[in-house]
């Protein structure tokens, strides 16, 4: 999944200029990227309206008014589409905790950022609930997934910054275990817990791990 | 997948005795249970020798020198056999932490029992590694599974006894999240962590959650 380094040409991909060139294809690539984003937005709408089971290659093609072959060429398979869709949502969420406003993003003390991370994750995954549940079954949230590794590294960094003692990496996994998509679903649905209880539990857990209680 | 209610006739089907009794059947049931245990032991040996992928209904029938139909009647399907096998191992492990010798079993202070639970679980699942990994994919360790619920209740009880403050149920889930089979596999295999590091991490986690650090 390596992408070429950014160049003025590559940047041109991102514009919506009308026309041109054969051979060179920044313009074509820009169109391709635009089309990809458009298909992902159509797919996201389908999931938002009817749940993840409505997300089929056929349905995306129909809703986007393109041929089914176009959808297959772009994403390979339904799991591939699901993966791309989660990846798209993840990038928005990652931007929020890596470079967004405090207390989730930089600018707040590490303990505050740790405390904010749990509720933000719970809310983000709740807003895209069906998607995360479906993706979890298929391809996502295995521990090797880039999104999981990024979250681990982020929490380990904040734990260190907050002056926590101990094994940062294991503590980061412990925190992420609390936020596991299927566990959260179980607690909310089968155990009837409230979102407030889960958020309070997160704050208590962070305080205890950091030693700030 | 409904099975007809058990009757003496139905029980009689399960034995390999030449004949007998209608009406009472404690003897037949005892035989049936013995045969079931024998098939499970044969199955456990197959997994121990060749890994979970060697566990097929055919292989169990051949190794136990019974007809394939017998194995199917007893367990229904390969996932059913896998579930029965995990259940069998779980019962042995549960006996150890519910009524076995301290510090895992009763007789030690709650904090000691909490500290002992992690390494004991890590060792138990390591001893039956292939089985737990295969079962996790199929039928086991969903949060609704009896084994998971029992572990949650057990840890919540010990946390309370140890004088921990907070939401026992959420803290119990946090502790179990640390011991999740696929996470442990990831940490040992992909991240190259040692079993000692995982055990030390467990002790540090328990101490911090209980507030005994």
PDB file of N, CA, C and O in Angstrom, chain A residues 136 142-144 148-149 164-171 173-175 177-178 180 182-184 186-187 190-191 193 197-198 200-202 205 208-211, chain B residues 136 142-144 148-149 164-171 173-175 177-178 180 182-184 186-187 190-191 193 197-198 200-202 205 208-211:
ATOM      1  N   UNK A 136     -14.834  -5.457  12.119  1.00  0.00           N
ATOM      2  CA  UNK A 136     -14.127  -6.257  13.113  1.00  0.00           C
ATOM      3  C   UNK A 136     -14.204  -7.737  12.777  1.00  0.00           C
ATOM      4  O   UNK A 136     -13.240  -8.481  12.947  1.00  0.00           O
ATOM      5  N   UNK A 142      -7.643  -6.530  14.048  1.00  0.00           N
ATOM      6  CA  UNK A 142      -6.626  -7.492  14.427  1.00  0.00           C
ATOM      7  C   UNK A 142      -5.486  -6.624  14.961  1.00  0.00           C
ATOM      8  O   UNK A 142      -5.346  -5.456  14.617  1.00  0.00           O
ATOM      9  N   UNK A 143      -4.687  -7.219  15.818  1.00  0.00           N
ATOM     10  CA  UNK A 143      -3.667  -6.426  16.493  1.00  0.00           C
ATOM     11  C   UNK A 143      -2.577  -5.931  15.551  1.00  0.00           C
ATOM     12  O   UNK A 143      -1.822  -5.050  15.888  1.00  0.00           O
ATOM     13  N   UNK A 144      -2.510  -6.547  14.362  1.00  0.00           N
ATOM     14  CA  UNK A 144      -1.505  -6.106  13.399  1.00  0.00           C
ATOM     15  C   UNK A 144      -1.994  -4.910  12.577  1.00  0.00           C
ATOM     16  O   UNK A 144      -1.218  -4.330  11.827  1.00  0.00           O
ATOM     17  N   UNK A 148      -4.673  -0.098  14.980  1.00  0.00           N
ATOM     18  CA  UNK A 148      -4.441  -0.566  16.349  1.00  0.00           C
ATOM     19  C   UNK A 148      -3.029  -0.199  16.804  1.00  0.00           C
ATOM     20  O   UNK A 148      -2.816   0.238  17.936  1.00  0.00           O
ATOM     21  N   UNK A 149      -2.066  -0.365  15.906  1.00  0.00           N
ATOM     22  CA  UNK A 149      -0.684  -0.051  16.273  1.00  0.00           C
ATOM     23  C   UNK A 149      -0.516   1.431  16.546  1.00  0.00           C
ATOM     24  O   UNK A 149       0.209   1.833  17.456  1.00  0.00           O
ATOM     25  N   UNK A 164       3.774   8.243  34.092  1.00  0.00           N
ATOM     26  CA  UNK A 164       3.404   6.906  34.564  1.00  0.00           C
ATOM     27  C   UNK A 164       4.646   6.043  34.726  1.00  0.00           C
ATOM     28  O   UNK A 164       5.572   6.130  33.928  1.00  0.00           O
ATOM     29  N   UNK A 165       4.656   5.201  35.749  1.00  0.00           N
ATOM     30  CA  UNK A 165       5.743   4.229  35.861  1.00  0.00           C
ATOM     31  C   UNK A 165       5.273   2.884  35.353  1.00  0.00           C
ATOM     32  O   UNK A 165       4.101   2.534  35.511  1.00  0.00           O
ATOM     33  N   UNK A 166       6.189   2.112  34.759  1.00  0.00           N
ATOM     34  CA  UNK A 166       5.830   0.754  34.366  1.00  0.00           C
ATOM     35  C   UNK A 166       6.024   0.482  32.893  1.00  0.00           C
ATOM     36  O   UNK A 166       6.761   1.194  32.208  1.00  0.00           O
ATOM     37  N   UNK A 167       5.382  -0.557  32.429  1.00  0.00           N
ATOM     38  CA  UNK A 167       5.552  -1.071  31.081  1.00  0.00           C
ATOM     39  C   UNK A 167       4.521  -0.390  30.180  1.00  0.00           C
ATOM     40  O   UNK A 167       3.390  -0.835  30.042  1.00  0.00           O
ATOM     41  N   UNK A 168       4.930   0.727  29.541  1.00  0.00           N
ATOM     42  CA  UNK A 168       3.986   1.544  28.770  1.00  0.00           C
ATOM     43  C   UNK A 168       3.236   0.744  27.709  1.00  0.00           C
ATOM     44  O   UNK A 168       2.064   0.961  27.478  1.00  0.00           O
ATOM     45  N   UNK A 169       3.971  -0.155  27.050  1.00  0.00           N
ATOM     46  CA  UNK A 169       3.342  -0.866  25.948  1.00  0.00           C
ATOM     47  C   UNK A 169       2.213  -1.754  26.473  1.00  0.00           C
ATOM     48  O   UNK A 169       1.108  -1.767  25.925  1.00  0.00           O
ATOM     49  N   UNK A 170       2.480  -2.490  27.559  1.00  0.00           N
ATOM     50  CA  UNK A 170       1.432  -3.354  28.119  1.00  0.00           C
ATOM     51  C   UNK A 170       0.278  -2.524  28.683  1.00  0.00           C
ATOM     52  O   UNK A 170      -0.887  -2.902  28.554  1.00  0.00           O
ATOM     53  N   UNK A 171       0.592  -1.403  29.293  1.00  0.00           N
ATOM     54  CA  UNK A 171      -0.485  -0.547  29.810  1.00  0.00           C
ATOM     55  C   UNK A 171      -1.334   0.006  28.669  1.00  0.00           C
ATOM     56  O   UNK A 171      -2.556   0.115  28.785  1.00  0.00           O
ATOM     57  N   UNK A 173      -1.904  -1.524  25.813  1.00  0.00           N
ATOM     58  CA  UNK A 173      -2.785  -2.621  25.388  1.00  0.00           C
ATOM     59  C   UNK A 173      -3.944  -2.802  26.374  1.00  0.00           C
ATOM     60  O   UNK A 173      -5.061  -3.123  25.975  1.00  0.00           O
ATOM     61  N   UNK A 174      -3.645  -2.619  27.654  1.00  0.00           N
ATOM     62  CA  UNK A 174      -4.705  -2.750  28.662  1.00  0.00           C
ATOM     63  C   UNK A 174      -5.792  -1.703  28.416  1.00  0.00           C
ATOM     64  O   UNK A 174      -6.990  -2.002  28.449  1.00  0.00           O
ATOM     65  N   UNK A 175      -5.372  -0.464  28.171  1.00  0.00           N
ATOM     66  CA  UNK A 175      -6.345   0.598  27.903  1.00  0.00           C
ATOM     67  C   UNK A 175      -7.158   0.291  26.643  1.00  0.00           C
ATOM     68  O   UNK A 175      -8.380   0.443  26.626  1.00  0.00           O
ATOM     69  N   UNK A 177      -7.754  -2.616  25.398  1.00  0.00           N
ATOM     70  CA  UNK A 177      -8.639  -3.757  25.686  1.00  0.00           C
ATOM     71  C   UNK A 177      -9.979  -3.292  26.227  1.00  0.00           C
ATOM     72  O   UNK A 177     -11.025  -3.863  25.929  1.00  0.00           O
ATOM     73  N   UNK A 178      -9.936  -2.220  27.023  1.00  0.00           N
ATOM     74  CA  UNK A 178     -11.169  -1.655  27.590  1.00  0.00           C
ATOM     75  C   UNK A 178     -12.076  -1.122  26.487  1.00  0.00           C
ATOM     76  O   UNK A 178     -13.289  -1.077  26.653  1.00  0.00           O
ATOM     77  N   UNK A 180     -12.217  -2.301  23.279  1.00  0.00           N
ATOM     78  CA  UNK A 180     -12.461  -3.283  22.210  1.00  0.00           C
ATOM     79  C   UNK A 180     -13.908  -3.204  21.714  1.00  0.00           C
ATOM     80  O   UNK A 180     -14.846  -3.324  22.524  1.00  0.00           O
ATOM     81  N   UNK A 182     -16.062  -5.302  20.244  1.00  0.00           N
ATOM     82  CA  UNK A 182     -17.069  -6.298  20.657  1.00  0.00           C
ATOM     83  C   UNK A 182     -17.353  -6.250  22.156  1.00  0.00           C
ATOM     84  O   UNK A 182     -18.476  -6.524  22.581  1.00  0.00           O
ATOM     85  N   UNK A 183     -16.344  -5.902  22.970  1.00  0.00           N
ATOM     86  CA  UNK A 183     -16.577  -5.794  24.411  1.00  0.00           C
ATOM     87  C   UNK A 183     -17.535  -4.643  24.706  1.00  0.00           C
ATOM     88  O   UNK A 183     -18.502  -4.801  25.466  1.00  0.00           O
ATOM     89  N   UNK A 184     -17.289  -3.500  24.088  1.00  0.00           N
ATOM     90  CA  UNK A 184     -18.153  -2.339  24.303  1.00  0.00           C
ATOM     91  C   UNK A 184     -19.589  -2.670  23.881  1.00  0.00           C
ATOM     92  O   UNK A 184     -20.547  -2.373  24.587  1.00  0.00           O
ATOM     93  N   UNK A 186     -20.943  -5.619  23.815  1.00  0.00           N
ATOM     94  CA  UNK A 186     -21.482  -6.540  24.821  1.00  0.00           C
ATOM     95  C   UNK A 186     -21.954  -5.789  26.067  1.00  0.00           C
ATOM     96  O   UNK A 186     -23.045  -6.026  26.586  1.00  0.00           O
ATOM     97  N   UNK A 187     -21.132  -4.868  26.551  1.00  0.00           N
ATOM     98  CA  UNK A 187     -21.473  -4.157  27.788  1.00  0.00           C
ATOM     99  C   UNK A 187     -22.708  -3.281  27.602  1.00  0.00           C
ATOM    100  O   UNK A 187     -23.577  -3.226  28.471  1.00  0.00           O
ATOM    101  N   UNK A 190     -25.770  -6.337  25.770  1.00  0.00           N
ATOM    102  CA  UNK A 190     -26.156  -7.513  26.560  1.00  0.00           C
ATOM    103  C   UNK A 190     -26.243  -7.188  28.046  1.00  0.00           C
ATOM    104  O   UNK A 190     -27.083  -7.709  28.758  1.00  0.00           O
ATOM    105  N   UNK A 191     -25.337  -6.334  28.524  1.00  0.00           N
ATOM    106  CA  UNK A 191     -25.298  -6.033  29.949  1.00  0.00           C
ATOM    107  C   UNK A 191     -26.079  -4.770  30.282  1.00  0.00           C
ATOM    108  O   UNK A 191     -26.204  -4.421  31.458  1.00  0.00           O
ATOM    109  N   UNK A 193     -25.372  -1.655  30.115  1.00  0.00           N
ATOM    110  CA  UNK A 193     -24.679  -0.534  30.763  1.00  0.00           C
ATOM    111  C   UNK A 193     -24.916   0.748  29.967  1.00  0.00           C
ATOM    112  O   UNK A 193     -25.170   0.706  28.770  1.00  0.00           O
ATOM    113  N   UNK A 197     -21.577   5.246  32.142  1.00  0.00           N
ATOM    114  CA  UNK A 197     -20.845   4.332  33.027  1.00  0.00           C
ATOM    115  C   UNK A 197     -19.520   3.913  32.384  1.00  0.00           C
ATOM    116  O   UNK A 197     -18.479   3.870  33.054  1.00  0.00           O
ATOM    117  N   UNK A 198     -19.566   3.630  31.085  1.00  0.00           N
ATOM    118  CA  UNK A 198     -18.319   3.244  30.402  1.00  0.00           C
ATOM    119  C   UNK A 198     -17.319   4.389  30.408  1.00  0.00           C
ATOM    120  O   UNK A 198     -16.116   4.176  30.565  1.00  0.00           O
ATOM    121  N   UNK A 200     -17.144   6.874  32.641  1.00  0.00           N
ATOM    122  CA  UNK A 200     -16.641   7.034  34.013  1.00  0.00           C
ATOM    123  C   UNK A 200     -15.625   5.938  34.329  1.00  0.00           C
ATOM    124  O   UNK A 200     -14.597   6.184  34.980  1.00  0.00           O
ATOM    125  N   UNK A 201     -15.902   4.730  33.864  1.00  0.00           N
ATOM    126  CA  UNK A 201     -14.978   3.615  34.077  1.00  0.00           C
ATOM    127  C   UNK A 201     -13.633   3.873  33.408  1.00  0.00           C
ATOM    128  O   UNK A 201     -12.578   3.555  33.960  1.00  0.00           O
ATOM    129  N   UNK A 202     -13.675   4.474  32.235  1.00  0.00           N
ATOM    130  CA  UNK A 202     -12.436   4.824  31.535  1.00  0.00           C
ATOM    131  C   UNK A 202     -11.621   5.831  32.346  1.00  0.00           C
ATOM    132  O   UNK A 202     -10.415   5.668  32.540  1.00  0.00           O
ATOM    133  N   UNK A 205     -10.076   4.230  35.265  1.00  0.00           N
ATOM    134  CA  UNK A 205      -8.983   3.333  34.866  1.00  0.00           C
ATOM    135  C   UNK A 205      -7.721   4.129  34.554  1.00  0.00           C
ATOM    136  O   UNK A 205      -6.621   3.800  35.018  1.00  0.00           O
ATOM    137  N   UNK A 208      -6.117   5.473  37.670  1.00  0.00           N
ATOM    138  CA  UNK A 208      -5.455   4.451  38.475  1.00  0.00           C
ATOM    139  C   UNK A 208      -4.156   3.989  37.821  1.00  0.00           C
ATOM    140  O   UNK A 208      -3.161   3.766  38.498  1.00  0.00           O
ATOM    141  N   UNK A 209      -4.169   3.844  36.489  1.00  0.00           N
ATOM    142  CA  UNK A 209      -2.950   3.389  35.814  1.00  0.00           C
ATOM    143  C   UNK A 209      -1.865   4.455  35.882  1.00  0.00           C
ATOM    144  O   UNK A 209      -0.691   4.149  36.069  1.00  0.00           O
ATOM    145  N   UNK A 210      -2.261   5.707  35.725  1.00  0.00           N
ATOM    146  CA  UNK A 210      -1.273   6.782  35.756  1.00  0.00           C
ATOM    147  C   UNK A 210      -0.810   7.038  37.195  1.00  0.00           C
ATOM    148  O   UNK A 210       0.278   7.544  37.427  1.00  0.00           O
ATOM    149  N   UNK A 211      -1.652   6.650  38.146  1.00  0.00           N
ATOM    150  CA  UNK A 211      -1.293   6.878  39.540  1.00  0.00           C
ATOM    151  C   UNK A 211      -1.714   8.248  40.014  1.00  0.00           C
ATOM    152  O   UNK A 211      -1.107   8.813  40.924  1.00  0.00           O
TER     153      UNK A 211
ATOM    154  N   UNK B 136     -11.293 -20.034  19.694  1.00  0.00           N
ATOM    155  CA  UNK B 136     -11.609 -18.616  19.704  1.00  0.00           C
ATOM    156  C   UNK B 136     -12.171 -18.179  18.351  1.00  0.00           C
ATOM    157  O   UNK B 136     -13.091 -17.374  18.282  1.00  0.00           O
ATOM    158  N   UNK B 142     -16.421 -15.641  23.071  1.00  0.00           N
ATOM    159  CA  UNK B 142     -17.327 -14.531  22.929  1.00  0.00           C
ATOM    160  C   UNK B 142     -17.716 -14.167  24.360  1.00  0.00           C
ATOM    161  O   UNK B 142     -17.644 -14.987  25.273  1.00  0.00           O
ATOM    162  N   UNK B 143     -18.101 -12.935  24.541  1.00  0.00           N
ATOM    163  CA  UNK B 143     -18.336 -12.476  25.912  1.00  0.00           C
ATOM    164  C   UNK B 143     -19.531 -13.147  26.560  1.00  0.00           C
ATOM    165  O   UNK B 143     -19.687 -13.095  27.767  1.00  0.00           O
ATOM    166  N   UNK B 144     -20.395 -13.765  25.745  1.00  0.00           N
ATOM    167  CA  UNK B 144     -21.544 -14.448  26.322  1.00  0.00           C
ATOM    168  C   UNK B 144     -21.189 -15.855  26.792  1.00  0.00           C
ATOM    169  O   UNK B 144     -22.009 -16.510  27.437  1.00  0.00           O
ATOM    170  N   UNK B 148     -16.325 -17.147  30.051  1.00  0.00           N
ATOM    171  CA  UNK B 148     -15.966 -15.732  30.204  1.00  0.00           C
ATOM    172  C   UNK B 148     -16.745 -15.104  31.352  1.00  0.00           C
ATOM    173  O   UNK B 148     -16.194 -14.350  32.166  1.00  0.00           O
ATOM    174  N   UNK B 149     -18.015 -15.446  31.439  1.00  0.00           N
ATOM    175  CA  UNK B 149     -18.842 -14.871  32.502  1.00  0.00           C
ATOM    176  C   UNK B 149     -18.372 -15.327  33.870  1.00  0.00           C
ATOM    177  O   UNK B 149     -18.370 -14.552  34.833  1.00  0.00           O
ATOM    178  N   UNK B 164     -10.864  -3.194  46.850  1.00  0.00           N
ATOM    179  CA  UNK B 164     -10.735  -2.258  45.728  1.00  0.00           C
ATOM    180  C   UNK B 164     -11.932  -1.316  45.702  1.00  0.00           C
ATOM    181  O   UNK B 164     -13.054  -1.727  45.989  1.00  0.00           O
ATOM    182  N   UNK B 165     -11.682  -0.062  45.347  1.00  0.00           N
ATOM    183  CA  UNK B 165     -12.799   0.848  45.148  1.00  0.00           C
ATOM    184  C   UNK B 165     -13.095   0.969  43.666  1.00  0.00           C
ATOM    185  O   UNK B 165     -12.193   0.895  42.844  1.00  0.00           O
ATOM    186  N   UNK B 166     -14.371   1.148  43.321  1.00  0.00           N
ATOM    187  CA  UNK B 166     -14.707   1.396  41.921  1.00  0.00           C
ATOM    188  C   UNK B 166     -15.695   0.405  41.366  1.00  0.00           C
ATOM    189  O   UNK B 166     -16.404  -0.268  42.101  1.00  0.00           O
ATOM    190  N   UNK B 167     -15.722   0.348  40.038  1.00  0.00           N
ATOM    191  CA  UNK B 167     -16.705  -0.438  39.306  1.00  0.00           C
ATOM    192  C   UNK B 167     -16.111  -1.833  39.059  1.00  0.00           C
ATOM    193  O   UNK B 167     -15.414  -2.068  38.079  1.00  0.00           O
ATOM    194  N   UNK B 168     -16.419  -2.768  39.988  1.00  0.00           N
ATOM    195  CA  UNK B 168     -15.797  -4.099  39.931  1.00  0.00           C
ATOM    196  C   UNK B 168     -15.973  -4.781  38.584  1.00  0.00           C
ATOM    197  O   UNK B 168     -15.076  -5.433  38.095  1.00  0.00           O
ATOM    198  N   UNK B 169     -17.176  -4.648  38.032  1.00  0.00           N
ATOM    199  CA  UNK B 169     -17.439  -5.379  36.797  1.00  0.00           C
ATOM    200  C   UNK B 169     -16.555  -4.862  35.661  1.00  0.00           C
ATOM    201  O   UNK B 169     -15.946  -5.640  34.938  1.00  0.00           O
ATOM    202  N   UNK B 170     -16.456  -3.531  35.556  1.00  0.00           N
ATOM    203  CA  UNK B 170     -15.603  -2.981  34.494  1.00  0.00           C
ATOM    204  C   UNK B 170     -14.130  -3.296  34.744  1.00  0.00           C
ATOM    205  O   UNK B 170     -13.375  -3.574  33.811  1.00  0.00           O
ATOM    206  N   UNK B 171     -13.725  -3.267  36.004  1.00  0.00           N
ATOM    207  CA  UNK B 171     -12.333  -3.604  36.302  1.00  0.00           C
ATOM    208  C   UNK B 171     -12.047  -5.070  35.968  1.00  0.00           C
ATOM    209  O   UNK B 171     -10.966  -5.416  35.484  1.00  0.00           O
ATOM    210  N   UNK B 173     -13.501  -6.803  33.588  1.00  0.00           N
ATOM    211  CA  UNK B 173     -13.353  -6.877  32.129  1.00  0.00           C
ATOM    212  C   UNK B 173     -11.986  -6.354  31.692  1.00  0.00           C
ATOM    213  O   UNK B 173     -11.384  -6.872  30.756  1.00  0.00           O
ATOM    214  N   UNK B 174     -11.517  -5.316  32.376  1.00  0.00           N
ATOM    215  CA  UNK B 174     -10.195  -4.775  32.050  1.00  0.00           C
ATOM    216  C   UNK B 174      -9.113  -5.828  32.273  1.00  0.00           C
ATOM    217  O   UNK B 174      -8.231  -6.026  31.431  1.00  0.00           O
ATOM    218  N   UNK B 175      -9.199  -6.517  33.410  1.00  0.00           N
ATOM    219  CA  UNK B 175      -8.216  -7.566  33.695  1.00  0.00           C
ATOM    220  C   UNK B 175      -8.293  -8.680  32.654  1.00  0.00           C
ATOM    221  O   UNK B 175      -7.265  -9.157  32.161  1.00  0.00           O
ATOM    222  N   UNK B 177      -9.347  -8.432  29.619  1.00  0.00           N
ATOM    223  CA  UNK B 177      -8.864  -7.917  28.339  1.00  0.00           C
ATOM    224  C   UNK B 177      -7.362  -8.125  28.205  1.00  0.00           C
ATOM    225  O   UNK B 177      -6.853  -8.417  27.119  1.00  0.00           O
ATOM    226  N   UNK B 178      -6.660  -8.005  29.322  1.00  0.00           N
ATOM    227  CA  UNK B 178      -5.204  -8.217  29.324  1.00  0.00           C
ATOM    228  C   UNK B 178      -4.860  -9.654  28.959  1.00  0.00           C
ATOM    229  O   UNK B 178      -3.791  -9.925  28.427  1.00  0.00           O
ATOM    230  N   UNK B 180      -6.744 -11.706  26.970  1.00  0.00           N
ATOM    231  CA  UNK B 180      -7.388 -12.170  25.742  1.00  0.00           C
ATOM    232  C   UNK B 180      -6.450 -13.052  24.909  1.00  0.00           C
ATOM    233  O   UNK B 180      -5.328 -12.651  24.577  1.00  0.00           O
ATOM    234  N   UNK B 182      -6.129 -13.871  21.694  1.00  0.00           N
ATOM    235  CA  UNK B 182      -5.425 -13.363  20.509  1.00  0.00           C
ATOM    236  C   UNK B 182      -4.412 -12.264  20.851  1.00  0.00           C
ATOM    237  O   UNK B 182      -3.389 -12.149  20.197  1.00  0.00           O
ATOM    238  N   UNK B 183      -4.711 -11.460  21.888  1.00  0.00           N
ATOM    239  CA  UNK B 183      -3.756 -10.422  22.286  1.00  0.00           C
ATOM    240  C   UNK B 183      -2.475 -11.059  22.824  1.00  0.00           C
ATOM    241  O   UNK B 183      -1.365 -10.666  22.448  1.00  0.00           O
ATOM    242  N   UNK B 184      -2.637 -12.055  23.699  1.00  0.00           N
ATOM    243  CA  UNK B 184      -1.466 -12.732  24.267  1.00  0.00           C
ATOM    244  C   UNK B 184      -0.626 -13.344  23.147  1.00  0.00           C
ATOM    245  O   UNK B 184       0.599 -13.215  23.115  1.00  0.00           O
ATOM    246  N   UNK B 186      -0.500 -12.363  20.060  1.00  0.00           N
ATOM    247  CA  UNK B 186       0.154 -11.262  19.346  1.00  0.00           C
ATOM    248  C   UNK B 186       1.403 -10.779  20.089  1.00  0.00           C
ATOM    249  O   UNK B 186       2.465 -10.581  19.492  1.00  0.00           O
ATOM    250  N   UNK B 187       1.278 -10.587  21.408  1.00  0.00           N
ATOM    251  CA  UNK B 187       2.397 -10.045  22.180  1.00  0.00           C
ATOM    252  C   UNK B 187       3.572 -11.024  22.205  1.00  0.00           C
ATOM    253  O   UNK B 187       4.727 -10.623  22.070  1.00  0.00           O
ATOM    254  N   UNK B 190       4.155 -11.950  17.649  1.00  0.00           N
ATOM    255  CA  UNK B 190       4.493 -10.851  16.739  1.00  0.00           C
ATOM    256  C   UNK B 190       5.416  -9.837  17.394  1.00  0.00           C
ATOM    257  O   UNK B 190       6.276  -9.252  16.747  1.00  0.00           O
ATOM    258  N   UNK B 191       5.191  -9.587  18.703  1.00  0.00           N
ATOM    259  CA  UNK B 191       5.985  -8.564  19.381  1.00  0.00           C
ATOM    260  C   UNK B 191       7.183  -9.168  20.102  1.00  0.00           C
ATOM    261  O   UNK B 191       7.977  -8.431  20.678  1.00  0.00           O
ATOM    262  N   UNK B 193       7.502 -10.643  22.949  1.00  0.00           N
ATOM    263  CA  UNK B 193       7.619 -10.457  24.399  1.00  0.00           C
ATOM    264  C   UNK B 193       7.805 -11.809  25.084  1.00  0.00           C
ATOM    265  O   UNK B 193       7.400 -12.844  24.563  1.00  0.00           O
ATOM    266  N   UNK B 197       7.626 -11.236  31.047  1.00  0.00           N
ATOM    267  CA  UNK B 197       7.210  -9.828  30.945  1.00  0.00           C
ATOM    268  C   UNK B 197       5.687  -9.725  31.081  1.00  0.00           C
ATOM    269  O   UNK B 197       5.179  -8.829  31.756  1.00  0.00           O
ATOM    270  N   UNK B 198       4.971 -10.652  30.437  1.00  0.00           N
ATOM    271  CA  UNK B 198       3.516 -10.623  30.542  1.00  0.00           C
ATOM    272  C   UNK B 198       3.061 -10.864  31.977  1.00  0.00           C
ATOM    273  O   UNK B 198       2.121 -10.253  32.458  1.00  0.00           O
ATOM    274  N   UNK B 200       4.825 -10.244  34.751  1.00  0.00           N
ATOM    275  CA  UNK B 200       5.170  -9.058  35.546  1.00  0.00           C
ATOM    276  C   UNK B 200       4.165  -7.932  35.271  1.00  0.00           C
ATOM    277  O   UNK B 200       3.744  -7.216  36.195  1.00  0.00           O
ATOM    278  N   UNK B 201       3.780  -7.804  34.015  1.00  0.00           N
ATOM    279  CA  UNK B 201       2.794  -6.788  33.652  1.00  0.00           C
ATOM    280  C   UNK B 201       1.453  -7.034  34.338  1.00  0.00           C
ATOM    281  O   UNK B 201       0.779  -6.096  34.774  1.00  0.00           O
ATOM    282  N   UNK B 202       1.078  -8.293  34.432  1.00  0.00           N
ATOM    283  CA  UNK B 202      -0.166  -8.646  35.130  1.00  0.00           C
ATOM    284  C   UNK B 202      -0.099  -8.231  36.601  1.00  0.00           C
ATOM    285  O   UNK B 202      -1.017  -7.617  37.136  1.00  0.00           O
ATOM    286  N   UNK B 205      -0.375  -4.581  36.972  1.00  0.00           N
ATOM    287  CA  UNK B 205      -1.738  -4.126  36.674  1.00  0.00           C
ATOM    288  C   UNK B 205      -2.660  -4.375  37.859  1.00  0.00           C
ATOM    289  O   UNK B 205      -3.410  -3.490  38.287  1.00  0.00           O
ATOM    290  N   UNK B 208      -1.963  -2.025  40.703  1.00  0.00           N
ATOM    291  CA  UNK B 208      -2.404  -0.662  40.459  1.00  0.00           C
ATOM    292  C   UNK B 208      -3.928  -0.544  40.542  1.00  0.00           C
ATOM    293  O   UNK B 208      -4.448   0.421  41.081  1.00  0.00           O
ATOM    294  N   UNK B 209      -4.623  -1.551  40.002  1.00  0.00           N
ATOM    295  CA  UNK B 209      -6.085  -1.489  40.043  1.00  0.00           C
ATOM    296  C   UNK B 209      -6.592  -1.622  41.478  1.00  0.00           C
ATOM    297  O   UNK B 209      -7.539  -0.953  41.889  1.00  0.00           O
ATOM    298  N   UNK B 210      -5.964  -2.501  42.240  1.00  0.00           N
ATOM    299  CA  UNK B 210      -6.405  -2.708  43.625  1.00  0.00           C
ATOM    300  C   UNK B 210      -5.977  -1.517  44.498  1.00  0.00           C
ATOM    301  O   UNK B 210      -6.585  -1.251  45.527  1.00  0.00           O
ATOM    302  N   UNK B 211      -4.945  -0.819  44.043  1.00  0.00           N
ATOM    303  CA  UNK B 211      -4.458   0.305  44.832  1.00  0.00           C
ATOM    304  C   UNK B 211      -3.450  -0.125  45.888  1.00  0.00           C
ATOM    305  O   UNK B 211      -3.301   0.510  46.920  1.00  0.00           O
TER     306      UNK B 211
END
